[in-house]
Amino acid sequence: MSEEARAEMRHEAEVIPLHGDKGADRQRGDRGTEPPGELEQKIAGALRFVRHRLSGDYQVDEFGFDPELNDRLLMPMARQLYERWFRVEMLGLENVPDEGPALVVGNHSGTLPLDGVMLQVGLHDHHPAKRNLRLLGADLVYQIPVLAHLARKSGHTLACQADAARLLGKRELVGVFPEGFKGVGKPYSQRYKLQRFGRGGFVATALRAQVPIIPAAIVGAEEIYPKIADLRPIARLFGLPYFPITPTWPMFGLLGLVPLPSKWIVAFGEPIMTDEYAPDQADDHMTVLNLTDQVRETIQNMLYDLLRRRASIFF
């Protein structure tokens, strides 16, 4: 074979593989430019979150609300209960404004106050404006070290008119349960029967701030820990409003703390406007009492409607 032929073969041997692998090279290049997968994105997000926490590169407001911690850690944990355990259905979200202040007023029940957390998850995840509900909690919540810290971080604050007025002045969506411990700790025999709404402090707050009151009815919470008895001596010993006995607690120990998987429905009613009243009518006892009764009656009727809508306790 001549030198010229051998040189031509060497040239082909060098060139042909390059052209032959062109498609493979393109595929490898395409794979290299693909966006990271869902797992990689989650890992990267988790690393950024940890870096921010360690460096102190995050913000909290004057009440202790930490939006990053709430979105990254607290909401995902509560979301599992919301979506998989209680299978919460939200109705009437169009009655909650997309922006600006409003006072969401709901019924309270369940022995442990999970209803507030589920209400918060629903508005955070499913409202068109993804609103953060700033719940007003009882003093007892803020006397328990770890719980108090988590409550503040998730946007909760004390159930007092001063804090409520400050939040509404900042155009926040505020949530309150006027029944308090009378509602959350009532026996199962009184389920879905609203207790007294106190002295109407929430109405006076709404009147002074001239914000709408959004009635909220929650069905499902009554069945998670059916309270069949109350050990009052133990409750007094530990400074608790009640010490519940349920079909699973304390008989089954820690397992008895697992809530029953009841079917939940949450509905928001049409806003009750307060701007047709003068702000100083917040000091008028009859005006406050009449509006309180109107809100309470509205929520009670909504509860009856939702109970008829629900097929059964667990479905």
Coordinates of C-alpha atoms in Angstrom, one line a residue:
M1 CA 0.0 0.0 0.0
S2 CA 1.3 3.4 -0.9
E3 CA 2.1 6.1 1.5
E4 CA -0.7 8.2 0.1
A5 CA -3.3 5.5 0.7
R6 CA -2.1 4.9 4.3
A7 CA -2.3 8.7 5.0
E8 CA -5.9 8.8 3.7
M9 CA -6.9 5.8 5.9
R10 CA -5.4 7.5 9.0
H11 CA -7.3 10.7 8.1
E12 CA -10.6 8.8 7.9
A13 CA -9.9 7.0 11.2
E14 CA -9.4 10.3 12.9
V15 CA -12.5 11.9 11.4
I16 CA -15.1 9.3 11.2
P17 CA -15.4 8.7 15.0
L18 CA -15.8 12.4 15.6
H19 CA -18.8 12.5 13.2
G20 CA -20.1 9.2 14.4
D21 CA -20.3 10.5 18.0
K22 CA -21.9 13.8 17.1
G23 CA -25.4 12.7 18.2
A24 CA -24.1 11.2 21.4
D25 CA -22.2 14.3 22.1
R26 CA -25.3 16.4 21.6
Q27 CA -27.2 14.1 24.0
R28 CA -24.5 14.4 26.6
G29 CA -24.6 18.2 26.1
D30 CA -28.4 18.3 26.4
R31 CA -28.2 16.3 29.6
G32 CA -25.6 18.6 31.0
T33 CA -27.9 21.6 30.4
E34 CA -31.1 20.0 31.8
P35 CA -32.5 21.8 34.8
P36 CA -31.9 20.0 38.1
G37 CA -34.5 17.4 39.2
E38 CA -37.0 17.9 41.9
L39 CA -34.8 16.1 44.5
E40 CA -31.8 18.3 43.6
Q41 CA -33.9 21.4 43.9
K42 CA -35.2 20.3 47.3
I43 CA -31.7 19.6 48.5
A44 CA -30.4 23.0 47.3
G45 CA -33.3 24.7 48.9
A46 CA -32.7 22.9 52.2
L47 CA -29.0 23.9 52.1
R48 CA -29.9 27.5 51.4
F49 CA -32.3 27.5 54.3
V50 CA -29.7 26.0 56.7
R51 CA -27.1 28.5 55.6
H52 CA -29.6 31.4 56.2
R53 CA -30.4 30.1 59.7
L54 CA -26.7 29.6 60.7
S55 CA -25.7 33.0 59.3
G56 CA -28.7 34.9 60.8
D57 CA -29.7 36.0 57.3
Y58 CA -33.4 36.1 57.9
Q59 CA -36.0 38.5 59.2
V60 CA -38.8 38.4 61.8
D61 CA -41.4 41.1 62.5
E62 CA -42.1 42.8 65.8
F63 CA -44.3 39.9 66.9
G64 CA -41.7 37.2 66.1
F65 CA -43.2 36.0 62.9
D66 CA -40.6 34.2 60.8
P67 CA -42.0 33.8 57.2
E68 CA -39.0 31.7 56.0
L69 CA -39.2 29.2 58.9
N70 CA -43.0 29.1 58.5
D71 CA -42.9 28.3 54.8
R72 CA -39.9 25.9 54.9
L73 CA -40.6 24.0 58.1
L74 CA -43.8 24.6 60.0
M75 CA -46.2 24.7 57.1
P76 CA -44.9 21.5 55.4
M77 CA -45.4 19.5 58.7
A78 CA -48.9 20.8 59.2
R79 CA -49.7 20.3 55.5
Q80 CA -49.4 16.5 56.0
L81 CA -52.3 16.5 58.5
Y82 CA -54.3 18.9 56.4
E83 CA -54.0 16.9 53.1
R84 CA -53.5 13.3 54.1
W85 CA -55.1 12.9 57.5
F86 CA -58.0 15.3 57.8
R87 CA -58.5 15.8 54.0
V88 CA -59.7 19.4 54.6
E89 CA -62.1 20.9 52.1
M90 CA -62.2 24.7 51.9
L91 CA -65.3 26.6 50.9
G92 CA -66.0 30.3 50.4
L93 CA -62.4 31.4 50.0
E94 CA -63.7 34.2 47.8
N95 CA -65.1 35.8 50.9
V96 CA -61.6 36.4 52.3
P97 CA -60.1 39.5 50.8
D98 CA -57.0 39.2 48.7
E99 CA -55.4 42.1 50.5
G100 CA -56.0 44.4 53.4
P101 CA -57.0 43.8 57.0
A102 CA -59.9 41.6 58.1
L103 CA -60.9 39.6 61.2
V104 CA -61.6 35.9 60.7
V105 CA -63.8 34.6 63.5
G106 CA -64.3 30.9 63.9
N107 CA -65.7 28.2 66.1
H108 CA -63.2 26.5 68.4
S109 CA -63.1 22.7 69.3
G110 CA -61.1 19.5 69.3
T111 CA -59.6 19.3 72.9
L112 CA -56.2 20.3 71.3
P113 CA -56.5 23.4 69.1
L114 CA -55.5 21.9 65.8
D115 CA -58.4 23.8 64.1
G116 CA -56.4 27.0 64.1
V117 CA -53.4 25.4 62.5
M118 CA -55.6 23.8 59.8
L119 CA -57.3 27.2 59.1
Q120 CA -53.9 28.7 58.8
V121 CA -52.7 26.1 56.3
G122 CA -55.8 26.4 54.2
L123 CA -55.5 30.1 53.7
H124 CA -51.7 29.9 53.2
D125 CA -51.9 27.2 50.5
H126 CA -55.3 27.6 48.8
H127 CA -56.3 31.3 49.0
P128 CA -55.6 33.0 45.7
A129 CA -53.4 35.5 47.5
K130 CA -51.7 32.9 49.7
R131 CA -52.5 34.9 52.8
N132 CA -50.9 34.4 56.2
L133 CA -53.4 34.2 59.0
R134 CA -52.2 35.8 62.2
L135 CA -53.9 33.9 64.9
L136 CA -54.6 35.3 68.4
G137 CA -53.8 32.7 71.1
A138 CA -54.6 32.2 74.8
D139 CA -52.0 33.2 77.5
L140 CA -51.5 29.5 78.3
V141 CA -49.9 28.9 74.8
Y142 CA -47.2 31.5 75.6
Q143 CA -46.4 30.0 79.0
I144 CA -45.1 26.7 77.5
P145 CA -41.5 27.4 76.3
V146 CA -41.2 25.4 73.1
L147 CA -44.8 25.9 72.0
A148 CA -44.6 29.6 72.7
H149 CA -41.5 29.9 70.5
L150 CA -43.2 28.0 67.6
A151 CA -46.4 29.9 67.9
R152 CA -44.5 33.2 67.6
K153 CA -42.5 32.0 64.7
S154 CA -45.6 30.9 62.8
G155 CA -47.2 34.3 63.2
H156 CA -49.4 33.9 66.3
T157 CA -49.6 36.4 69.1
L158 CA -51.5 37.0 72.3
A159 CA -55.3 37.3 72.2
C160 CA -55.5 40.9 73.3
Q161 CA -57.0 43.9 71.7
A162 CA -53.7 45.8 71.6
D163 CA -51.9 43.2 69.5
A164 CA -55.0 42.6 67.3
A165 CA -55.3 46.3 66.6
R166 CA -51.6 46.6 65.7
L167 CA -51.8 43.7 63.3
L168 CA -54.9 45.1 61.6
G169 CA -53.2 48.4 61.4
K170 CA -50.5 46.7 59.4
R171 CA -53.2 45.4 57.1
E172 CA -52.8 41.8 58.2
L173 CA -55.4 39.0 58.2
V174 CA -56.1 38.2 61.8
G175 CA -57.9 35.1 63.2
V176 CA -59.7 34.8 66.5
F177 CA -61.7 32.1 68.4
P178 CA -64.1 33.9 70.8
E179 CA -65.2 30.7 72.5
G180 CA -61.7 30.2 73.9
F181 CA -61.1 27.2 76.2
K182 CA -64.9 26.9 76.7
G183 CA -65.1 25.8 73.0
V184 CA -62.0 23.8 72.5
G185 CA -62.5 21.9 75.8
K186 CA -66.2 21.2 75.7
P187 CA -67.4 17.6 76.0
Y188 CA -68.3 15.6 73.0
S189 CA -72.0 15.6 74.0
Q190 CA -72.0 19.3 73.2
R191 CA -70.3 19.1 69.8
Y192 CA -71.0 21.8 67.3
K193 CA -73.0 23.8 69.8
L194 CA -71.3 27.2 70.1
Q195 CA -70.4 28.4 73.6
R196 CA -70.6 32.1 74.6
F197 CA -68.5 34.5 72.6
G198 CA -67.2 36.3 75.6
R199 CA -67.9 40.0 75.9
G200 CA -67.5 40.8 72.2
G201 CA -64.0 42.2 72.4
F202 CA -63.4 41.0 68.9
V203 CA -66.3 43.1 67.6
A204 CA -65.0 46.2 69.4
T205 CA -61.6 45.6 67.8
A206 CA -63.2 45.3 64.3
L207 CA -65.3 48.4 64.9
R208 CA -62.3 50.5 65.9
A209 CA -60.3 49.3 63.0
Q210 CA -63.2 49.5 60.6
V211 CA -62.4 46.1 59.1
P212 CA -64.8 43.3 57.9
I213 CA -65.5 40.3 60.1
I214 CA -65.3 37.0 58.2
P215 CA -67.3 34.2 59.8
A216 CA -65.6 30.8 59.6
A217 CA -67.2 27.5 60.4
I218 CA -65.1 24.4 61.0
V219 CA -66.6 20.9 60.9
G220 CA -64.4 17.9 61.7
A221 CA -62.3 19.1 64.7
E222 CA -64.9 17.9 67.2
E223 CA -64.2 14.3 66.4
I224 CA -60.4 14.2 66.6
Y225 CA -60.2 13.8 70.4
P226 CA -63.8 13.1 71.6
K227 CA -63.7 14.4 75.2
I228 CA -65.9 12.1 77.3
A229 CA -64.7 13.2 80.8
D230 CA -62.6 15.8 82.6
L231 CA -60.2 15.1 85.5
R232 CA -60.5 18.5 87.2
P233 CA -58.2 17.8 90.2
I234 CA -55.3 16.9 87.8
A235 CA -56.2 20.0 85.7
R236 CA -55.9 22.2 88.7
L237 CA -52.7 20.6 89.8
F238 CA -51.0 21.5 86.5
G239 CA -52.8 24.8 86.0
L240 CA -54.7 23.6 83.0
P241 CA -58.2 24.6 82.0
Y242 CA -59.1 20.9 81.7
F243 CA -57.6 17.4 81.7
P244 CA -59.4 15.4 79.1
I245 CA -60.3 11.8 79.0
T246 CA -61.0 10.5 75.5
P247 CA -61.6 6.9 74.1
T248 CA -57.8 6.7 73.4
W249 CA -56.2 8.9 76.1
P250 CA -54.7 8.2 78.5
M251 CA -55.5 4.5 78.0
F252 CA -53.2 4.1 75.0
G253 CA -50.5 6.4 76.2
L254 CA -48.7 8.3 73.6
L255 CA -50.6 6.5 70.9
G256 CA -53.7 8.1 72.3
L257 CA -52.4 11.5 71.2
V258 CA -52.8 10.6 67.5
P259 CA -56.0 12.4 66.4
L260 CA -58.7 10.4 64.8
P261 CA -58.8 10.9 61.0
S262 CA -62.1 12.8 60.7
K263 CA -63.3 14.5 57.5
W264 CA -63.0 18.3 57.8
I265 CA -64.9 21.0 56.0
V266 CA -64.1 24.7 56.5
A267 CA -66.3 27.4 55.1
F268 CA -66.0 31.2 55.1
G269 CA -69.2 33.2 55.1
E270 CA -69.9 36.6 53.6
P271 CA -68.1 39.5 55.3
I272 CA -70.0 41.4 58.0
M273 CA -69.1 45.0 57.3
T274 CA -68.3 47.3 60.2
D275 CA -67.5 50.5 58.3
E276 CA -71.2 51.4 58.3
Y277 CA -70.8 52.1 62.0
A278 CA -68.8 54.9 63.6
P279 CA -65.5 53.7 65.3
D280 CA -66.7 55.2 68.6
Q281 CA -69.6 52.7 68.6
A282 CA -67.0 50.2 69.8
D283 CA -67.8 51.6 73.2
D284 CA -71.5 51.2 72.9
H285 CA -72.4 48.0 74.7
M286 CA -75.7 47.3 72.8
T287 CA -74.0 47.7 69.3
V288 CA -71.2 45.3 70.3
L289 CA -73.6 42.8 71.8
N290 CA -75.9 42.8 68.7
L291 CA -73.0 42.4 66.3
T292 CA -71.5 39.6 68.5
D293 CA -74.9 37.7 68.4
Q294 CA -75.1 38.2 64.7
V295 CA -71.6 36.7 64.1
R296 CA -72.3 33.8 66.5
E297 CA -75.7 33.0 64.9
T298 CA -74.2 33.1 61.4
I299 CA -71.4 30.7 62.4
Q300 CA -73.9 28.3 64.1
N301 CA -76.1 28.2 61.0
M302 CA -73.1 27.6 58.8
L303 CA -72.1 24.6 61.1
Y304 CA -75.5 23.1 60.6
D305 CA -75.3 23.4 56.9
L306 CA -71.8 21.8 56.8
L307 CA -72.9 18.9 59.0
R308 CA -75.7 18.2 56.5
R309 CA -73.2 18.4 53.7
R310 CA -70.7 15.9 55.2
A311 CA -71.6 12.3 54.4
S312 CA -70.2 10.9 57.7
I313 CA -67.6 11.6 60.4
F314 CA -64.7 10.0 58.5
F315 CA -65.8 10.6 54.8

